[in-house]
């Protein structure tokens, strides 16, 4: 009896340690995926910053990559057959819209509001994307490389664009870094929570989380990122968006 009890206790300790290791691994991947936000801020605050037209083109490429992530990664299989998936998708859109409204006041689009809107979008899509990454690590024992790369690529122009607007609005380099490091930290914690949730909740596959993320990301793209990219980069932005879609879609197909 004592041997059985001791064995059960050891098994639980090993299981708990395994869950902690998985959560730490997931947190690391979540932080890596979001680190490109900091890289984008560094590019925007260099002594010779990226020109507005190039910012727009990079944002267009990132918008295309995000659209591919929505189409191939975030919209779950059977989406059109599950009413709750549609509800989660719509909820993501509504949450972004109202939080964005509170943060920006829906002023006319410009540096003072576009940067906030894109930061909100990065946060609202970063949290569920990180949860999905964490769930994937816990479910398969390894990260989905294609999804990781797509998130990394799409984060870069988001941060580059928003940080360029921050600079134009008079914010300092330190203020921008604090914002993006905060989003990186939130993303890492969210990935760890996703891994823990998968271990604790039987049958959790993250489908509704993915649908929520898709709704938030698509709203951000239509409301902020694509219009601002076109405004800065001109018609060439459309070509870069298609290229970004193609690259991210190809990466998804490698899985």
PDB file of C-alpha atoms in Angstrom:
ATOM      1  CA  UNK A   1       0.000   0.000   0.000  1.00  0.00           C
ATOM      2  CA  UNK A   2       2.798   2.391   0.946  1.00  0.00           C
ATOM      3  CA  UNK A   3       4.726   1.412  -2.173  1.00  0.00           C
ATOM      4  CA  UNK A   4       1.682   2.159  -4.309  1.00  0.00           C
ATOM      5  CA  UNK A   5       1.173   5.507  -2.577  1.00  0.00           C
ATOM      6  CA  UNK A   6       4.845   6.430  -2.991  1.00  0.00           C
ATOM      7  CA  UNK A   7       4.760   5.375  -6.625  1.00  0.00           C
ATOM      8  CA  UNK A   8       1.650   7.455  -7.282  1.00  0.00           C
ATOM      9  CA  UNK A   9       3.267  10.457  -5.599  1.00  0.00           C
ATOM     10  CA  UNK A  10       6.403  10.080  -7.734  1.00  0.00           C
ATOM     11  CA  UNK A  11       4.304   9.752 -10.872  1.00  0.00           C
ATOM     12  CA  UNK A  12       2.428  12.947 -10.052  1.00  0.00           C
ATOM     13  CA  UNK A  13       5.685  14.771  -9.382  1.00  0.00           C
ATOM     14  CA  UNK A  14       7.138  13.619 -12.702  1.00  0.00           C
ATOM     15  CA  UNK A  15       3.929  14.632 -14.480  1.00  0.00           C
ATOM     16  CA  UNK A  16       4.000  18.048 -12.804  1.00  0.00           C
ATOM     17  CA  UNK A  17       7.656  18.518 -13.741  1.00  0.00           C
ATOM     18  CA  UNK A  18       6.854  17.514 -17.315  1.00  0.00           C
ATOM     19  CA  UNK A  19       4.022  20.044 -17.450  1.00  0.00           C
ATOM     20  CA  UNK A  20       6.344  22.756 -16.113  1.00  0.00           C
ATOM     21  CA  UNK A  21       9.010  21.941 -18.695  1.00  0.00           C
ATOM     22  CA  UNK A  22       6.385  21.997 -21.465  1.00  0.00           C
ATOM     23  CA  UNK A  23       5.069  25.343 -20.221  1.00  0.00           C
ATOM     24  CA  UNK A  24       8.583  26.813 -20.127  1.00  0.00           C
ATOM     25  CA  UNK A  25       9.295  25.514 -23.636  1.00  0.00           C
ATOM     26  CA  UNK A  26       6.021  26.979 -24.877  1.00  0.00           C
ATOM     27  CA  UNK A  27       6.823  30.308 -23.195  1.00  0.00           C
ATOM     28  CA  UNK A  28      10.203  30.383 -24.934  1.00  0.00           C
ATOM     29  CA  UNK A  29       8.624  29.792 -28.356  1.00  0.00           C
ATOM     30  CA  UNK A  30       5.961  32.407 -27.652  1.00  0.00           C
ATOM     31  CA  UNK A  31       8.666  34.930 -26.775  1.00  0.00           C
ATOM     32  CA  UNK A  32      10.677  34.059 -29.898  1.00  0.00           C
ATOM     33  CA  UNK A  33       7.644  34.537 -32.146  1.00  0.00           C
ATOM     34  CA  UNK A  34       6.965  37.949 -30.613  1.00  0.00           C
ATOM     35  CA  UNK A  35      10.613  39.092 -30.503  1.00  0.00           C
ATOM     36  CA  UNK A  36      10.317  40.440 -34.048  1.00  0.00           C
ATOM     37  CA  UNK A  37       8.209  43.227 -32.502  1.00  0.00           C
ATOM     38  CA  UNK A  38      11.358  44.496 -30.771  1.00  0.00           C
ATOM     39  CA  UNK A  39      13.335  44.126 -34.011  1.00  0.00           C
ATOM     40  CA  UNK A  40      10.712  46.256 -35.766  1.00  0.00           C
ATOM     41  CA  UNK A  41      11.076  48.961 -33.108  1.00  0.00           C
ATOM     42  CA  UNK A  42      14.867  48.924 -33.522  1.00  0.00           C
ATOM     43  CA  UNK A  43      14.522  49.398 -37.280  1.00  0.00           C
ATOM     44  CA  UNK A  44      12.113  52.296 -36.804  1.00  0.00           C
ATOM     45  CA  UNK A  45      14.337  54.164 -34.318  1.00  0.00           C
ATOM     46  CA  UNK A  46      17.687  53.881 -36.083  1.00  0.00           C
ATOM     47  CA  UNK A  47      19.558  57.114 -36.844  1.00  0.00           C
ATOM     48  CA  UNK A  48      18.534  56.678 -40.463  1.00  0.00           C
ATOM     49  CA  UNK A  49      15.045  55.261 -40.069  1.00  0.00           C
ATOM     50  CA  UNK A  50      13.279  53.305 -42.768  1.00  0.00           C
ATOM     51  CA  UNK A  51      11.471  55.656 -45.158  1.00  0.00           C
ATOM     52  CA  UNK A  52       7.687  55.916 -45.029  1.00  0.00           C
ATOM     53  CA  UNK A  53       7.326  54.225 -48.408  1.00  0.00           C
ATOM     54  CA  UNK A  54       9.389  51.239 -47.282  1.00  0.00           C
ATOM     55  CA  UNK A  55       7.443  51.036 -44.043  1.00  0.00           C
ATOM     56  CA  UNK A  56       4.269  50.851 -46.121  1.00  0.00           C
ATOM     57  CA  UNK A  57       5.681  48.128 -48.368  1.00  0.00           C
ATOM     58  CA  UNK A  58       6.861  46.045 -45.424  1.00  0.00           C
ATOM     59  CA  UNK A  59       3.485  46.508 -43.755  1.00  0.00           C
ATOM     60  CA  UNK A  60       1.830  45.330 -46.980  1.00  0.00           C
ATOM     61  CA  UNK A  61       4.006  42.194 -47.007  1.00  0.00           C
ATOM     62  CA  UNK A  62       3.140  41.555 -43.364  1.00  0.00           C
ATOM     63  CA  UNK A  63      -0.554  42.090 -44.027  1.00  0.00           C
ATOM     64  CA  UNK A  64      -0.408  39.429 -46.732  1.00  0.00           C
ATOM     65  CA  UNK A  65       1.396  37.049 -44.350  1.00  0.00           C
ATOM     66  CA  UNK A  66      -1.277  37.643 -41.720  1.00  0.00           C
ATOM     67  CA  UNK A  67      -4.027  36.961 -44.257  1.00  0.00           C
ATOM     68  CA  UNK A  68      -2.330  33.652 -45.072  1.00  0.00           C
ATOM     69  CA  UNK A  69      -2.080  32.845 -41.358  1.00  0.00           C
ATOM     70  CA  UNK A  70      -5.821  33.470 -41.060  1.00  0.00           C
ATOM     71  CA  UNK A  71      -6.620  31.335 -44.102  1.00  0.00           C
ATOM     72  CA  UNK A  72      -4.298  28.389 -43.447  1.00  0.00           C
ATOM     73  CA  UNK A  73      -3.535  28.410 -39.729  1.00  0.00           C
ATOM     74  CA  UNK A  74      -6.138  30.254 -37.673  1.00  0.00           C
ATOM     75  CA  UNK A  75      -9.395  29.256 -39.376  1.00  0.00           C
ATOM     76  CA  UNK A  76      -9.947  25.720 -38.073  1.00  0.00           C
ATOM     77  CA  UNK A  77     -11.129  22.768 -40.141  1.00  0.00           C
ATOM     78  CA  UNK A  78     -14.919  22.592 -40.207  1.00  0.00           C
ATOM     79  CA  UNK A  79     -15.251  26.317 -39.519  1.00  0.00           C
ATOM     80  CA  UNK A  80     -18.256  26.612 -41.839  1.00  0.00           C
ATOM     81  CA  UNK A  81     -20.037  23.778 -40.037  1.00  0.00           C
ATOM     82  CA  UNK A  82     -19.710  24.986 -36.465  1.00  0.00           C
ATOM     83  CA  UNK A  83     -21.831  27.908 -35.295  1.00  0.00           C
ATOM     84  CA  UNK A  84     -19.666  28.344 -32.191  1.00  0.00           C
ATOM     85  CA  UNK A  85     -16.629  28.840 -34.430  1.00  0.00           C
ATOM     86  CA  UNK A  86     -18.459  31.689 -36.182  1.00  0.00           C
ATOM     87  CA  UNK A  87     -19.346  33.095 -32.756  1.00  0.00           C
ATOM     88  CA  UNK A  88     -15.707  32.997 -31.624  1.00  0.00           C
ATOM     89  CA  UNK A  89     -14.666  34.612 -34.927  1.00  0.00           C
ATOM     90  CA  UNK A  90     -17.209  37.407 -34.463  1.00  0.00           C
ATOM     91  CA  UNK A  91     -16.255  37.832 -30.805  1.00  0.00           C
ATOM     92  CA  UNK A  92     -12.618  38.368 -31.768  1.00  0.00           C
ATOM     93  CA  UNK A  93     -13.679  41.074 -34.214  1.00  0.00           C
ATOM     94  CA  UNK A  94     -15.924  42.767 -31.641  1.00  0.00           C
ATOM     95  CA  UNK A  95     -13.290  42.684 -28.903  1.00  0.00           C
ATOM     96  CA  UNK A  96     -10.707  44.276 -31.186  1.00  0.00           C
ATOM     97  CA  UNK A  97     -13.174  46.892 -32.416  1.00  0.00           C
ATOM     98  CA  UNK A  98     -14.272  48.032 -28.954  1.00  0.00           C
ATOM     99  CA  UNK A  99     -10.826  47.906 -27.343  1.00  0.00           C
ATOM    100  CA  UNK A 100      -9.421  49.788 -30.322  1.00  0.00           C
ATOM    101  CA  UNK A 101     -12.242  52.318 -29.964  1.00  0.00           C
ATOM    102  CA  UNK A 102     -11.376  52.857 -26.305  1.00  0.00           C
ATOM    103  CA  UNK A 103      -7.655  53.234 -26.994  1.00  0.00           C
ATOM    104  CA  UNK A 104      -7.703  55.409 -30.108  1.00  0.00           C
ATOM    105  CA  UNK A 105     -11.017  57.204 -29.679  1.00  0.00           C
ATOM    106  CA  UNK A 106     -11.560  56.438 -33.402  1.00  0.00           C
ATOM    107  CA  UNK A 107      -9.885  59.662 -34.374  1.00  0.00           C
ATOM    108  CA  UNK A 108      -8.970  60.246 -37.975  1.00  0.00           C
ATOM    109  CA  UNK A 109      -6.210  57.836 -38.939  1.00  0.00           C
ATOM    110  CA  UNK A 110      -2.762  59.268 -38.440  1.00  0.00           C
ATOM    111  CA  UNK A 111       0.425  58.709 -36.469  1.00  0.00           C
ATOM    112  CA  UNK A 112      -1.263  59.425 -33.148  1.00  0.00           C
ATOM    113  CA  UNK A 113      -3.984  56.810 -33.633  1.00  0.00           C
ATOM    114  CA  UNK A 114      -2.529  54.311 -36.101  1.00  0.00           C
ATOM    115  CA  UNK A 115       0.295  53.327 -33.760  1.00  0.00           C
ATOM    116  CA  UNK A 116      -2.144  52.611 -30.913  1.00  0.00           C
ATOM    117  CA  UNK A 117      -4.476  50.701 -33.175  1.00  0.00           C
ATOM    118  CA  UNK A 118      -1.705  48.462 -34.490  1.00  0.00           C
ATOM    119  CA  UNK A 119      -0.348  47.892 -30.959  1.00  0.00           C
ATOM    120  CA  UNK A 120      -3.833  46.838 -29.865  1.00  0.00           C
ATOM    121  CA  UNK A 121      -3.989  44.527 -32.875  1.00  0.00           C
ATOM    122  CA  UNK A 122      -0.566  43.054 -32.078  1.00  0.00           C
ATOM    123  CA  UNK A 123      -1.695  42.371 -28.524  1.00  0.00           C
ATOM    124  CA  UNK A 124      -5.124  40.995 -29.389  1.00  0.00           C
ATOM    125  CA  UNK A 125      -3.776  38.660 -32.055  1.00  0.00           C
ATOM    126  CA  UNK A 126      -0.556  37.932 -30.142  1.00  0.00           C
ATOM    127  CA  UNK A 127      -2.357  36.491 -27.119  1.00  0.00           C
ATOM    128  CA  UNK A 128      -4.479  33.903 -28.978  1.00  0.00           C
ATOM    129  CA  UNK A 129      -1.658  33.139 -31.432  1.00  0.00           C
ATOM    130  CA  UNK A 130       0.626  32.424 -28.471  1.00  0.00           C
ATOM    131  CA  UNK A 131      -2.060  30.282 -26.852  1.00  0.00           C
ATOM    132  CA  UNK A 132      -2.246  28.286 -30.090  1.00  0.00           C
ATOM    133  CA  UNK A 133       1.553  27.925 -30.148  1.00  0.00           C
ATOM    134  CA  UNK A 134       1.509  26.658 -26.567  1.00  0.00           C
ATOM    135  CA  UNK A 135      -1.282  24.205 -27.294  1.00  0.00           C
ATOM    136  CA  UNK A 136       0.672  22.918 -30.286  1.00  0.00           C
ATOM    137  CA  UNK A 137       3.804  22.371 -28.196  1.00  0.00           C
ATOM    138  CA  UNK A 138       1.819  20.508 -25.533  1.00  0.00           C
ATOM    139  CA  UNK A 139      -0.099  18.439 -28.080  1.00  0.00           C
ATOM    140  CA  UNK A 140       2.702  17.419 -30.424  1.00  0.00           C
ATOM    141  CA  UNK A 141       5.800  17.913 -28.319  1.00  0.00           C
ATOM    142  CA  UNK A 142       7.198  20.429 -30.803  1.00  0.00           C
ATOM    143  CA  UNK A 143       6.333  23.813 -32.234  1.00  0.00           C
ATOM    144  CA  UNK A 144       4.676  24.207 -35.633  1.00  0.00           C
ATOM    145  CA  UNK A 145       7.580  25.841 -37.492  1.00  0.00           C
ATOM    146  CA  UNK A 146       5.468  27.202 -40.356  1.00  0.00           C
ATOM    147  CA  UNK A 147       3.063  28.914 -37.983  1.00  0.00           C
ATOM    148  CA  UNK A 148       5.943  30.218 -35.867  1.00  0.00           C
ATOM    149  CA  UNK A 149       7.657  31.747 -38.914  1.00  0.00           C
ATOM    150  CA  UNK A 150       4.391  33.242 -40.187  1.00  0.00           C
ATOM    151  CA  UNK A 151       3.760  34.904 -36.822  1.00  0.00           C
ATOM    152  CA  UNK A 152       7.370  36.155 -36.635  1.00  0.00           C
ATOM    153  CA  UNK A 153       7.223  37.606 -40.155  1.00  0.00           C
ATOM    154  CA  UNK A 154       3.853  39.273 -39.643  1.00  0.00           C
ATOM    155  CA  UNK A 155       4.884  40.806 -36.298  1.00  0.00           C
ATOM    156  CA  UNK A 156       7.882  42.606 -37.806  1.00  0.00           C
ATOM    157  CA  UNK A 157       6.002  45.063 -40.045  1.00  0.00           C
ATOM    158  CA  UNK A 158       3.343  45.578 -37.372  1.00  0.00           C
ATOM    159  CA  UNK A 159       5.997  46.819 -34.946  1.00  0.00           C
ATOM    160  CA  UNK A 160       7.951  48.668 -37.642  1.00  0.00           C
ATOM    161  CA  UNK A 161       4.872  50.569 -38.752  1.00  0.00           C
ATOM    162  CA  UNK A 162       3.549  51.321 -35.280  1.00  0.00           C
ATOM    163  CA  UNK A 163       7.003  52.326 -33.998  1.00  0.00           C
ATOM    164  CA  UNK A 164       7.504  54.646 -36.980  1.00  0.00           C
ATOM    165  CA  UNK A 165       4.203  56.312 -36.060  1.00  0.00           C
ATOM    166  CA  UNK A 166       5.330  56.492 -32.409  1.00  0.00           C
ATOM    167  CA  UNK A 167       8.505  58.260 -33.495  1.00  0.00           C
ATOM    168  CA  UNK A 168       6.529  60.680 -35.659  1.00  0.00           C
ATOM    169  CA  UNK A 169       4.245  61.400 -32.680  1.00  0.00           C
ATOM    170  CA  UNK A 170       7.246  62.280 -30.484  1.00  0.00           C
ATOM    171  CA  UNK A 171       7.608  59.099 -28.434  1.00  0.00           C
ATOM    172  CA  UNK A 172      11.105  58.059 -27.363  1.00  0.00           C
ATOM    173  CA  UNK A 173      12.953  54.857 -28.237  1.00  0.00           C
ATOM    174  CA  UNK A 174      12.637  53.698 -24.609  1.00  0.00           C
ATOM    175  CA  UNK A 175       8.871  54.168 -24.625  1.00  0.00           C
ATOM    176  CA  UNK A 176       8.545  52.100 -27.795  1.00  0.00           C
ATOM    177  CA  UNK A 177      10.773  49.340 -26.435  1.00  0.00           C
ATOM    178  CA  UNK A 178       8.767  49.170 -23.209  1.00  0.00           C
ATOM    179  CA  UNK A 179       5.561  48.725 -25.196  1.00  0.00           C
ATOM    180  CA  UNK A 180       6.940  45.905 -27.359  1.00  0.00           C
ATOM    181  CA  UNK A 181       8.815  44.115 -24.589  1.00  0.00           C
ATOM    182  CA  UNK A 182       5.538  44.168 -22.680  1.00  0.00           C
ATOM    183  CA  UNK A 183       3.769  42.495 -25.610  1.00  0.00           C
ATOM    184  CA  UNK A 184       6.602  39.928 -25.828  1.00  0.00           C
ATOM    185  CA  UNK A 185       6.172  39.124 -22.129  1.00  0.00           C
ATOM    186  CA  UNK A 186       2.401  38.778 -22.499  1.00  0.00           C
ATOM    187  CA  UNK A 187       2.899  36.514 -25.517  1.00  0.00           C
ATOM    188  CA  UNK A 188       5.328  34.262 -23.609  1.00  0.00           C
ATOM    189  CA  UNK A 189       2.945  33.948 -20.668  1.00  0.00           C
ATOM    190  CA  UNK A 190       0.034  33.249 -23.030  1.00  0.00           C
ATOM    191  CA  UNK A 191       1.972  30.440 -24.731  1.00  0.00           C
ATOM    192  CA  UNK A 192       2.712  28.879 -21.350  1.00  0.00           C
ATOM    193  CA  UNK A 193      -0.956  29.149 -20.376  1.00  0.00           C
ATOM    194  CA  UNK A 194      -1.915  27.454 -23.640  1.00  0.00           C
ATOM    195  CA  UNK A 195       0.352  24.502 -22.846  1.00  0.00           C
ATOM    196  CA  UNK A 196      -0.983  24.245 -19.297  1.00  0.00           C
ATOM    197  CA  UNK A 197      -4.598  24.480 -20.499  1.00  0.00           C
ATOM    198  CA  UNK A 198      -4.042  21.653 -22.970  1.00  0.00           C
ATOM    199  CA  UNK A 199      -2.655  19.424 -20.215  1.00  0.00           C
ATOM    200  CA  UNK A 200      -5.444  20.270 -17.786  1.00  0.00           C
ATOM    201  CA  UNK A 201      -8.466  20.350 -20.109  1.00  0.00           C
ATOM    202  CA  UNK A 202      -9.032  17.049 -21.944  1.00  0.00           C
ATOM    203  CA  UNK A 203      -9.837  17.457 -25.623  1.00  0.00           C
ATOM    204  CA  UNK A 204      -8.818  21.125 -25.801  1.00  0.00           C
ATOM    205  CA  UNK A 205      -7.493  21.711 -29.297  1.00  0.00           C
ATOM    206  CA  UNK A 206      -7.570  25.478 -29.498  1.00  0.00           C
ATOM    207  CA  UNK A 207     -10.071  25.716 -32.369  1.00  0.00           C
ATOM    208  CA  UNK A 208     -12.156  28.440 -30.749  1.00  0.00           C
ATOM    209  CA  UNK A 209      -9.031  30.322 -29.703  1.00  0.00           C
ATOM    210  CA  UNK A 210      -7.819  30.205 -33.309  1.00  0.00           C
ATOM    211  CA  UNK A 211     -11.172  31.477 -34.573  1.00  0.00           C
ATOM    212  CA  UNK A 212     -11.101  34.322 -32.026  1.00  0.00           C
ATOM    213  CA  UNK A 213      -7.596  35.259 -33.176  1.00  0.00           C
ATOM    214  CA  UNK A 214      -8.685  35.179 -36.820  1.00  0.00           C
ATOM    215  CA  UNK A 215     -11.528  37.621 -36.142  1.00  0.00           C
ATOM    216  CA  UNK A 216      -9.285  40.036 -34.227  1.00  0.00           C
ATOM    217  CA  UNK A 217      -6.501  39.910 -36.817  1.00  0.00           C
ATOM    218  CA  UNK A 218      -8.817  40.374 -39.804  1.00  0.00           C
ATOM    219  CA  UNK A 219     -10.487  43.389 -38.192  1.00  0.00           C
ATOM    220  CA  UNK A 220      -7.105  44.965 -37.429  1.00  0.00           C
ATOM    221  CA  UNK A 221      -5.962  44.388 -41.022  1.00  0.00           C
ATOM    222  CA  UNK A 222      -9.057  45.952 -42.560  1.00  0.00           C
ATOM    223  CA  UNK A 223      -9.280  48.831 -40.084  1.00  0.00           C
ATOM    224  CA  UNK A 224      -5.649  49.853 -39.629  1.00  0.00           C
ATOM    225  CA  UNK A 225      -2.791  47.949 -41.200  1.00  0.00           C
ATOM    226  CA  UNK A 226      -3.879  47.656 -44.841  1.00  0.00           C
ATOM    227  CA  UNK A 227      -5.172  51.265 -45.187  1.00  0.00           C
ATOM    228  CA  UNK A 228      -2.009  52.656 -43.582  1.00  0.00           C
ATOM    229  CA  UNK A 229       0.236  50.410 -45.700  1.00  0.00           C
ATOM    230  CA  UNK A 230      -1.473  51.629 -48.885  1.00  0.00           C
ATOM    231  CA  UNK A 231      -1.279  55.234 -47.755  1.00  0.00           C
ATOM    232  CA  UNK A 232       2.494  54.988 -47.228  1.00  0.00           C
ATOM    233  CA  UNK A 233       3.520  52.505 -49.915  1.00  0.00           C
ATOM    234  CA  UNK A 234       1.102  53.216 -52.749  1.00  0.00           C
ATOM    235  CA  UNK A 235      -0.210  50.688 -55.250  1.00  0.00           C
ATOM    236  CA  UNK A 236       2.928  48.546 -55.052  1.00  0.00           C
ATOM    237  CA  UNK A 237       1.714  47.575 -51.593  1.00  0.00           C
ATOM    238  CA  UNK A 238      -0.828  45.260 -53.205  1.00  0.00           C
ATOM    239  CA  UNK A 239       1.905  43.261 -54.920  1.00  0.00           C
ATOM    240  CA  UNK A 240       3.854  42.961 -51.669  1.00  0.00           C
ATOM    241  CA  UNK A 241       0.711  41.798 -49.871  1.00  0.00           C
ATOM    242  CA  UNK A 242       0.242  39.019 -52.416  1.00  0.00           C
ATOM    243  CA  UNK A 243       3.915  38.073 -52.046  1.00  0.00           C
ATOM    244  CA  UNK A 244       3.565  37.965 -48.263  1.00  0.00           C
ATOM    245  CA  UNK A 245       0.481  35.769 -48.610  1.00  0.00           C
ATOM    246  CA  UNK A 246       2.354  33.436 -50.974  1.00  0.00           C
ATOM    247  CA  UNK A 247       5.397  33.108 -48.701  1.00  0.00           C
ATOM    248  CA  UNK A 248       3.380  32.462 -45.547  1.00  0.00           C
ATOM    249  CA  UNK A 249       1.058  30.104 -47.424  1.00  0.00           C
ATOM    250  CA  UNK A 250       4.049  28.125 -48.750  1.00  0.00           C
ATOM    251  CA  UNK A 251       5.440  27.818 -45.245  1.00  0.00           C
ATOM    252  CA  UNK A 252       2.099  26.505 -44.030  1.00  0.00           C
ATOM    253  CA  UNK A 253       2.134  23.908 -46.794  1.00  0.00           C
ATOM    254  CA  UNK A 254       5.486  22.557 -45.570  1.00  0.00           C
ATOM    255  CA  UNK A 255       3.937  21.155 -42.400  1.00  0.00           C
TER     256      UNK A 255
END
